[in-house]
Structures are given as C-alpha cells and as structure tokens.
Coordinates of C-alpha atoms in Angstrom, one line a residue:
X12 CA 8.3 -2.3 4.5
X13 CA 8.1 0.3 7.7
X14 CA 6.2 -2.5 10.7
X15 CA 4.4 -1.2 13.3
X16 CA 7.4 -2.7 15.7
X17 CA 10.1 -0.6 14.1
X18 CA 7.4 2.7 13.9
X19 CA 6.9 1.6 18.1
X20 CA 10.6 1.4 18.7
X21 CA 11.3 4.7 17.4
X22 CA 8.6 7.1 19.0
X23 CA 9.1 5.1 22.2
X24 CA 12.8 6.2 22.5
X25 CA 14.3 8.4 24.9
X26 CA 18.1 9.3 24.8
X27 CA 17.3 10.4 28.7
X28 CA 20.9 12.7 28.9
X29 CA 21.9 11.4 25.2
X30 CA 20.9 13.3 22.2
X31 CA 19.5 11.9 19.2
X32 CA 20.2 12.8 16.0
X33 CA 17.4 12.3 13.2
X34 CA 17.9 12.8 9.7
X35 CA 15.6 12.8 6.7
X36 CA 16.9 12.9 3.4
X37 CA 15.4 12.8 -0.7
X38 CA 16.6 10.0 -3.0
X39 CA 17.9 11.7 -6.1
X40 CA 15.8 14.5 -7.5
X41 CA 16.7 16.3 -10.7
X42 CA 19.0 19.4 -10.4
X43 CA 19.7 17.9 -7.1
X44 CA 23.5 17.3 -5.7
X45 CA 24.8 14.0 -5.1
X46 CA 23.8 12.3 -2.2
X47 CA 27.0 12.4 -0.5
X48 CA 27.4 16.2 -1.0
X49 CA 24.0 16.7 0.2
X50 CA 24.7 14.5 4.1
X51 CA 27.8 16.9 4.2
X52 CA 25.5 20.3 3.8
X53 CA 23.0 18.8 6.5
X54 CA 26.0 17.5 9.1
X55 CA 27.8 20.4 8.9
X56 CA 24.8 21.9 10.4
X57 CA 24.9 20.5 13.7
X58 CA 28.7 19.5 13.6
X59 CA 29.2 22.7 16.2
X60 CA 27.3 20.7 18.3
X61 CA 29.7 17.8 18.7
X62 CA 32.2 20.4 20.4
X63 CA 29.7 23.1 22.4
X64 CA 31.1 23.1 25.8
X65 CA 27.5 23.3 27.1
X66 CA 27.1 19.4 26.5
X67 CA 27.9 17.0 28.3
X68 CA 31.2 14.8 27.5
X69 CA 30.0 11.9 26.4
X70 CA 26.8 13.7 24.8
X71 CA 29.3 15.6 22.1
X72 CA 31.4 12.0 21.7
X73 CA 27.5 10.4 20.6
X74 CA 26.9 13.1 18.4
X75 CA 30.8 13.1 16.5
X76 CA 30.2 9.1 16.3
X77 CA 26.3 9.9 14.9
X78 CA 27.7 12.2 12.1
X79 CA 31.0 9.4 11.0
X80 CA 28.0 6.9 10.7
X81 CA 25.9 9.3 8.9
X82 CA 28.6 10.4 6.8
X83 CA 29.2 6.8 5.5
X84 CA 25.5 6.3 4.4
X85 CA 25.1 4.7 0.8
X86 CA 22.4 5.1 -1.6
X87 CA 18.9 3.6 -1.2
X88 CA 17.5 3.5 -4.9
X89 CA 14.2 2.0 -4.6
X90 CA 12.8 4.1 -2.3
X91 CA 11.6 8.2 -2.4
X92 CA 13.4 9.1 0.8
X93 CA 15.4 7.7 4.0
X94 CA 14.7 8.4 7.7
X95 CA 17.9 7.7 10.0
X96 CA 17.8 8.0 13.9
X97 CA 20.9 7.3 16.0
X98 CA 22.4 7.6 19.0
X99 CA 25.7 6.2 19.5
X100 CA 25.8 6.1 23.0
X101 CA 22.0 4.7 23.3
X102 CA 22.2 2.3 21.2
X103 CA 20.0 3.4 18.5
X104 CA 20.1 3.0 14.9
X105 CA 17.1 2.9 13.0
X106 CA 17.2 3.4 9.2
X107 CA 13.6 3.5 7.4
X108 CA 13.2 3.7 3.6
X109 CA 11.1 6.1 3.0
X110 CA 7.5 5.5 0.0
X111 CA 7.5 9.4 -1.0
X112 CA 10.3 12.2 -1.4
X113 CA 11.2 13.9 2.0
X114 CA 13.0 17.4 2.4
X115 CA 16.1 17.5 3.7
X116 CA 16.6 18.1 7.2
X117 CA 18.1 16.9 10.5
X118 CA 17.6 18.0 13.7
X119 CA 19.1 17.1 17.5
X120 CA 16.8 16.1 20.5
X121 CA 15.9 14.4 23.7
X122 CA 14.1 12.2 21.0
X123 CA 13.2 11.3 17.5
X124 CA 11.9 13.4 15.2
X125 CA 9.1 11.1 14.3
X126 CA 6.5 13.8 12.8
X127 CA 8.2 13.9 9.1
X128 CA 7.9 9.8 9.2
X129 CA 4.5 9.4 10.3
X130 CA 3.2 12.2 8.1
X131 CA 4.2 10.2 5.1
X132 CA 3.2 6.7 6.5
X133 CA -0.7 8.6 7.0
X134 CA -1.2 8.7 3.5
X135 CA -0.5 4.4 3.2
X136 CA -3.6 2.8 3.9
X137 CA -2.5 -0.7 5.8
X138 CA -5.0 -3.1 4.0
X139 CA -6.1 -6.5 5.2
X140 CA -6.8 -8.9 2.0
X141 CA -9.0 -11.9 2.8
X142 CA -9.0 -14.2 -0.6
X143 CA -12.3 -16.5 0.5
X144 CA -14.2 -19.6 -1.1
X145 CA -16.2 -22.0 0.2
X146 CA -13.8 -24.4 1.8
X147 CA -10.4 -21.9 2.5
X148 CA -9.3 -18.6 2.9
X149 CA -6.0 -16.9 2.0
X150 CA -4.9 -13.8 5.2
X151 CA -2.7 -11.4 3.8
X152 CA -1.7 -7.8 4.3
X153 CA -1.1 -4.9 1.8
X154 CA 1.2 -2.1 2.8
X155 CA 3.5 0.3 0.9
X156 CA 3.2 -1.6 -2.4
X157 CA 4.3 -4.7 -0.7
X158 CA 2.0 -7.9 0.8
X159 CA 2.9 -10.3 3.4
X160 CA 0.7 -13.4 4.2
X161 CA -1.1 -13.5 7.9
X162 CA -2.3 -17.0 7.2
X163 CA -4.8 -19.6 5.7
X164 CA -8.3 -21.1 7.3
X165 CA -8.9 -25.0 6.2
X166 CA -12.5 -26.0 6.2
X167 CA -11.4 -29.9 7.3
X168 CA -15.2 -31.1 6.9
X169 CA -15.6 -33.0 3.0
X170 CA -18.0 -31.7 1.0
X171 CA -18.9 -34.4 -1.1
X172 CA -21.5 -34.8 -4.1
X173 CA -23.7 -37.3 -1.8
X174 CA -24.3 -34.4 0.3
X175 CA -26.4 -32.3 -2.3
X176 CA -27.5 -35.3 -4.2
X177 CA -31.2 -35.3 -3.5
X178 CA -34.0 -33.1 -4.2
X179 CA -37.1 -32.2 -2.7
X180 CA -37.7 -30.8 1.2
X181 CA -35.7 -33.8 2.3
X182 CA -32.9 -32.6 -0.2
X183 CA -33.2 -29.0 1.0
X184 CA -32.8 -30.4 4.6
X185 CA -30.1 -32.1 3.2
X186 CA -28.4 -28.8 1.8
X187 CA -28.5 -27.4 4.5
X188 CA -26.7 -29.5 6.3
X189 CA -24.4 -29.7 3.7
X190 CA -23.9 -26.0 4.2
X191 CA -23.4 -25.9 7.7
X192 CA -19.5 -26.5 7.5
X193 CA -19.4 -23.1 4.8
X194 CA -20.9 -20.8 7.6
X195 CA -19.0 -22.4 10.1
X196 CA -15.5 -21.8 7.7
X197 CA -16.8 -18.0 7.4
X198 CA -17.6 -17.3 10.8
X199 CA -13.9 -18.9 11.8
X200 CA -12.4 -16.6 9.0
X201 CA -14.3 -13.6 10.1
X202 CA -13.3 -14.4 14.0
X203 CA -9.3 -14.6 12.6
X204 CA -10.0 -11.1 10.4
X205 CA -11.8 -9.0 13.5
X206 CA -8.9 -10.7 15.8
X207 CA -5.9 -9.0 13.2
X208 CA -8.1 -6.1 13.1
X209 CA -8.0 -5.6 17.2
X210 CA -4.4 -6.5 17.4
X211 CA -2.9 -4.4 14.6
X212 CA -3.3 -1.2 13.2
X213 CA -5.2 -2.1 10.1
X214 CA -7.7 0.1 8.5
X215 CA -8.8 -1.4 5.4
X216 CA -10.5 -4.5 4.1
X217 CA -10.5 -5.7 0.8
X218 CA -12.3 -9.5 0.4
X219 CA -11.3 -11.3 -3.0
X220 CA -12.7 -14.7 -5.0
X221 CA -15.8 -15.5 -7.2
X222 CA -18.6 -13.7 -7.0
X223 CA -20.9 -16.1 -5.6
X224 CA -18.3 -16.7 -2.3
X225 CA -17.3 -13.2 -1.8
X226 CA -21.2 -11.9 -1.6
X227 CA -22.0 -14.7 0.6
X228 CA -19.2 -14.0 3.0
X229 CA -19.3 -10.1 3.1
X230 CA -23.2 -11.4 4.7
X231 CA -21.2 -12.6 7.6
X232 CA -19.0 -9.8 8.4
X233 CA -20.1 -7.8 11.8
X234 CA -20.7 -3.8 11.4
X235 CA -17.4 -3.1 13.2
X236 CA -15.4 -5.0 9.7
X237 CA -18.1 -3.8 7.1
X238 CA -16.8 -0.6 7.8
X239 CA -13.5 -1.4 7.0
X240 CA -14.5 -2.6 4.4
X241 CA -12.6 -1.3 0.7
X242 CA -13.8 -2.6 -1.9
X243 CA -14.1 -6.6 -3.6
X244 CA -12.6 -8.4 -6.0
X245 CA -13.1 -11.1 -8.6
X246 CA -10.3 -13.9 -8.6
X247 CA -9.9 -17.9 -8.6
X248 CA -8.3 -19.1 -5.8
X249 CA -7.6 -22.1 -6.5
X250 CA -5.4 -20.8 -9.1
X251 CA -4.6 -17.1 -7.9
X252 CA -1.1 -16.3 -7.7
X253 CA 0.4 -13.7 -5.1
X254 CA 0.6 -11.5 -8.1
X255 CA -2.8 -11.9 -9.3
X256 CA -4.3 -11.1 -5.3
X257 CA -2.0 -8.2 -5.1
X258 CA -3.1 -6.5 -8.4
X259 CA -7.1 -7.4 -7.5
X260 CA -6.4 -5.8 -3.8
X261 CA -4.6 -2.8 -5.5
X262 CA -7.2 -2.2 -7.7
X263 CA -9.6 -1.9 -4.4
X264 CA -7.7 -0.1 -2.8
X265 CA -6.6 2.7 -5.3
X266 CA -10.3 3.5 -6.4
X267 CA -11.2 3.3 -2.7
X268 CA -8.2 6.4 -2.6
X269 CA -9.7 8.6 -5.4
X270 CA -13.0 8.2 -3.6
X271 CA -11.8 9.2 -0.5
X272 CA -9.7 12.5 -1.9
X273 CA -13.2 12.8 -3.8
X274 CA -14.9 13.1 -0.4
X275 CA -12.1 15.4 1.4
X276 CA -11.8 17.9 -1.8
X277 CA -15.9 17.9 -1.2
X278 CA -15.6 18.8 2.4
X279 CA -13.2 21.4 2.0
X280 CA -14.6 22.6 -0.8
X281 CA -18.3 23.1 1.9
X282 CA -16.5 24.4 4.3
X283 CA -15.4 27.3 2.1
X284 CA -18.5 27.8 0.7
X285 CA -20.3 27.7 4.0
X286 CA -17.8 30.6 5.2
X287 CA -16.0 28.3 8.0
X288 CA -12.7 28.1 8.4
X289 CA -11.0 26.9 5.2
X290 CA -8.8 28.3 2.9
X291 CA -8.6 27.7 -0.9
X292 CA -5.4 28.4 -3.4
X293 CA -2.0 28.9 -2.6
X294 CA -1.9 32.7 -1.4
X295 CA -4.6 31.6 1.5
X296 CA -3.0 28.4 2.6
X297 CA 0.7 30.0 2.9
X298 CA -1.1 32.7 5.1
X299 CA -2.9 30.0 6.5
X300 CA 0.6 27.7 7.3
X301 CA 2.5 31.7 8.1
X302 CA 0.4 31.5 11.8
X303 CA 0.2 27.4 12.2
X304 CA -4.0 27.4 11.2
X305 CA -4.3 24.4 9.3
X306 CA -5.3 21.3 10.5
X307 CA -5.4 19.3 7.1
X308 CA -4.1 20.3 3.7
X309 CA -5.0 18.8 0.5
X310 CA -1.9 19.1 -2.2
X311 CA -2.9 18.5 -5.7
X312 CA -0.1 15.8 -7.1
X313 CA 2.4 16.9 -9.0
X314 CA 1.5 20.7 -8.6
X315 CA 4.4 23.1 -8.2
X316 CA 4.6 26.6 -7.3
X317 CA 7.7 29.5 -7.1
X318 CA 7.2 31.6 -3.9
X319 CA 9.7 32.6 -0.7
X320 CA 10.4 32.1 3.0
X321 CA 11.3 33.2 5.8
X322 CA 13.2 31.0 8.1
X323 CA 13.0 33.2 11.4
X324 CA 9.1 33.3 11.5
X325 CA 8.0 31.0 9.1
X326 CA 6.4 33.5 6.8
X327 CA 5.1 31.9 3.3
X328 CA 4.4 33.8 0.3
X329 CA 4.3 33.8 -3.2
X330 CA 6.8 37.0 -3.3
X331 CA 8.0 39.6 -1.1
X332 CA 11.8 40.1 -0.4
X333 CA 10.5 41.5 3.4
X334 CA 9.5 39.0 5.5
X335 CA 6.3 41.4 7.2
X336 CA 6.2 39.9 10.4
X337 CA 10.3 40.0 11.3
X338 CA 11.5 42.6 8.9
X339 CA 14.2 39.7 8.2
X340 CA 15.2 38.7 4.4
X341 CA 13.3 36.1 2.6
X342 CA 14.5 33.1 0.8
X343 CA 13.7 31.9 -2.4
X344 CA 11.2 28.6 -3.0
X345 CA 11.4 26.9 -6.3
X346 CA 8.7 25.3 -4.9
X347 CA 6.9 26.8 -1.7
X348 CA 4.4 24.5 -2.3
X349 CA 6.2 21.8 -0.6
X350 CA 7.4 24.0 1.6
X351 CA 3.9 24.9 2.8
X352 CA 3.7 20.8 3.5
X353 CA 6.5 20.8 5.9
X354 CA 5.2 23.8 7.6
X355 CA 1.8 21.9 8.1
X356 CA 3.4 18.6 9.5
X357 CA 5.6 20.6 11.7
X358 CA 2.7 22.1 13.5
X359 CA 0.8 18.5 14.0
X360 CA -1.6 19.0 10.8
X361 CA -2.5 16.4 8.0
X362 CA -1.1 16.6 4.5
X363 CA -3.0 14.3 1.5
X364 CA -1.7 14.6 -2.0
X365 CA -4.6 14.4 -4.1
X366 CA -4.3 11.9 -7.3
X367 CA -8.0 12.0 -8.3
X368 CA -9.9 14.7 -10.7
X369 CA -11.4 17.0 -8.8
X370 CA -11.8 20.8 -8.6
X371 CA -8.7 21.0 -6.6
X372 CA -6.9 21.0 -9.6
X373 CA -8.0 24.8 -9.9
X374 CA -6.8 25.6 -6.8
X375 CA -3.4 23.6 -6.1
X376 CA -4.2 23.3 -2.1
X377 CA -6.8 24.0 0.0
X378 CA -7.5 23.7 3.5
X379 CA -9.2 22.8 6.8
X380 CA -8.4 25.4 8.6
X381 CA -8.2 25.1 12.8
X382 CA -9.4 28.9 13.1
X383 CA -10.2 32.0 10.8
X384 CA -7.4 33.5 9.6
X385 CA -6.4 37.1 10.9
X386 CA -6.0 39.9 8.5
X387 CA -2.3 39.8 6.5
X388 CA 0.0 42.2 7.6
X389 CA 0.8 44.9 5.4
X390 CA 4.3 45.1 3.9
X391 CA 4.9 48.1 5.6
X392 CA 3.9 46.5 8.8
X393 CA 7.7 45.3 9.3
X394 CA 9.5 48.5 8.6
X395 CA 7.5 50.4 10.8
X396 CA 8.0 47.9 13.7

C-alpha cells in the first residue's frame, strides 16, 4: 500500500544539482513486449543524457548508475503499474506499486515526476472503518484494497444485569445511569476518529455493527465527520473477522463510488446542457486536451477508441495524418483515449474512470472544461502556415 510518508518523501525531494530520473511503467498488457524489452525502449531514451557534455560530471555518473539499477528491475505481478524514482548520487530510491495500468514513460528533472502517481492515487478513496458496539470499537483504515488496524477503544466500566434490573421512574433513572458509560465510550471513540481525521489525509467514513449500535453512535458524530461519512454496515463484532469488516466497508464504499460518478456524470452532463464550458464525446474532449482546457475528465471504464497524435503540439484526433497546428506527422493511437488521459494529468486536470451506468456510456468521455473551446483549425490551416 502507497502511505502518505512515502507519497511526502517523494514530492518533497529535490536533487538541488542532481537529476532525478522517474519512470512509470504497465504490468503486462496483451500484445505488449516483455517487460524487460520495454525498460530498454524507455532508457535508451534518455541514455544520451548520461554522456551530454552540458551536465555536470558527477550529474551524467547518477544518471548511468540510475539506468544499471533500472535496467535490473524484476516483475511486480500483483500490481497494474510501477512508479520508480532515483537518484544515485541523492540517495533516492523509491519504488511504488502502482493500483491501475500506467503508460510508459520516463522523464529527467530537478525532481520527481509526481503528477502520473498522484493522478492515479485521486481515484482511491482513503476510508476510515470504525466497527462500534456498546462497550468497544475496532479503528481501522481501507486503502487500495488493503486495511490496516488504527486501534481499539475499551469501555472499562461493567455493565451488569443489576444495572437495568428495575422498572418504573426509579428504573429509568437507573437506565440511565446505566447508559452513561455507552455515551461516554462513543464520545471517546468519536474524539479518537475526528483526531485520525485531523492528522491524516482521510476522506471517508464508513461505521459498521448491529443496527441498533451503529444508529445510536452515527447520533454522536459532529457535522465536520457526518460529512465524511460513506455509508453503514451491518456486522457482529464480537465475531467479525478482518475479512468480514473489509467486505462490509467495501460494500460502503463502492456504492458510495457509483454514487459519486452518478453525481459527476450529472454535473457534466448540466454544464453541457446549460451551454458552459464542457465538452461531451471523444472528438470534443481531444480538441478540448489539443489546447490544455479540461480541468476534469470523466472516462467511461473499459471504453477504447482508435485515433492519432502529434507528439510536437500535442494535437488529438480521431484521424488526420497532418497534425493542423504544426504541419508535423501524426502518430497512430490504438487507443487515443488513454492518451487523451495522460494529456489531461499532464496539464494539472482530474481524470475519474467511471464504473457506474450512466449516460456516459453514450459518450465515452466528457468534460469540465476550464474555458470555451476555440474554433478547430482547419486542415488546411497547417499547409498554408
């Protein structure tokens, strides 16, 4: 699991004179090389590097030791993707596992090339899990299909039969009393949940148990955790497993996901119709990523689409062997879709792949756009210039 110390550790960094090399790479895909052929074709892109004259000495000796440790990397089945950064003579190695598939890249700098990691890390909601009865509660966090506990609360005060033995107003007074030590286990559970939620980086809350408990404790929870708050659960905990909390917070947290693309799709989908910026099926949102306008994409999972690129200007398309804004060649996409992702996260913007039925499904992508787009250039636009 990616922690927030080894996400700090990394966008911190600065090589000051020493360049660091970051590298992003896929786990197998089908039709896809081998691994080790494929770190070869990304080194030998900046292998010039490790002899221009223009660097200094010991900057080309970091970068020739960077690409011998990169050249020796294994495989990471398990995983969609890997994330190395390294520099030799700073000290740094950090290799991340990677949730989703990555492209391919690698690129040289003063500093990490964070932007590819934290784009995929925005669509992993980090999810506190309180498991709660009347006398305990169970801390722990869900992130990237993994959970780690954050710790337990004890109520140390018996509760006893002889406390709600008797009946009447005297037996009411009696309950309570009897109750007291249930509010007071609450309120010390929901001081150690607002406490993990001010020290971390948290967003979602998903409360678990019987019924009964969990309705009476989401009463205590303060506006500020209410809403964070995901989703509940039903679940014994007395004989829960890890297991069984993980697949109750899961649950939570995955409809709580399809609601959420619900409400973005919506948005998007208003925007459009409102006539503000937004853009809506593939021929819009490459024009859209062609001059750096969107600000959040929405991908429909799984959806693919054939199209070209230019590598000079950053032109996307869904044909055209003339790029119209360089005159330069284009490339083939066999799938300019994901293409049109990278080109988002590059320029700072959001990308959400989209899981739940909606009328995105129609469109592919769609998008928030930051401006309205300009008029497209007209093919004869580049021979004439």
């Amino acid at each position: 699991m990616i922690t927030a110390e080894t996400i700090g550790r990394i966008i911190g960094y600065h090589g000051g004179e020493m360049p660091v090399v970051s590298l992003y790479v896929a786990a197998g895909r089908e039709g896809a090389p081998a691994l080790p052929a494929r770190l070869r074709g990304l080194l030998h892109e900046i292998r010039p590097l490790a002899w221009d004259g223009s660097l200094d000495r010991r900057a080309r000796r970091s970068i020739r030791a960077d690409i011998e440790r990169l050249e020796g990397l294994d495989g990471f089945a398990g995983s969609g993707g890997l994330a190395v950064f390294c520099c030799s003579e700073g000290d740094l190695f950090e290799r991340v596992p990677l949730p989703r598939p990555v492209r391919d890249r690698v690129m040289v700098a003063a500093t990490p090339w964070a932007r590819p990691l934290l784009a995929v890390l925005d669509e992993y909601h980090r999810t506190c899990v309180a498991v709660v009865d009347r006398r305990s509660a169970e801390i722990w966090e869900l992130y990237q299909d993994e959970m780690t506990g954050l710790g337990r609360v004890e109520d140390q005060v018996p509760h006893g039969p002889g406390h709600l033995g008797r009946h009447g107003p005297a037996g009411d007074r009696v309950r309570n009393r009897a109750d007291d030590p249930t509010r007071r286990h609450y309120r010390t559970t929901v001081r150690m949940l607002d406490q993990l939620f001010r020290a971390g980086d948290r967003e979602l809350l998903v409360i678990g148990g019987r019924a009964e408990a969990v309705s009476c404790f989401a009463c205590f929870l303060p506006h500020r955790l209410r809403a964070r708050l995901a989703g509940t659960f039903e679940v014994d905990p007395r004989t829960a497993t890890p297991a069984d909390v993980r697949r109750g917070a899961e649950h939570v947290v995955e409809r709580y996901e399809r609601a959420e693309e619900r409400r973005q799709v919506a948005r998007v989908l208003d925007l459009a119709a409102a006539g503000r910026p937004a853009a809506l099926g593939p021929a819009d949102c490459l024009w859209a990523a062609s001059v750096a306008a969107i600000h959040s994409l929405l991908v429909q999972e799984g959806a693919t689409a054939a199209g070209v690129v230019c590598d000079e200007s950053g032109w996307l398309a869904a044909s055209g062997d003339t790029c119209p804004l360089c005159g330069r060649a284009t490339r083939p996409a066999a799938n300019v879709l994901g293409e049109l992702a990278d080109a988002v996260i590059d320029e700072g913007g959001t990308v959400e792949h989209v899981l739940a039925d909606t009328e995105l499904a129609g469109h592919l992508v769609a998008a928030e756009l930051r401006f309205p787009l300009p008029p497209r250039p007209s093919p004869a636009a580049a021979a004439s210039g």
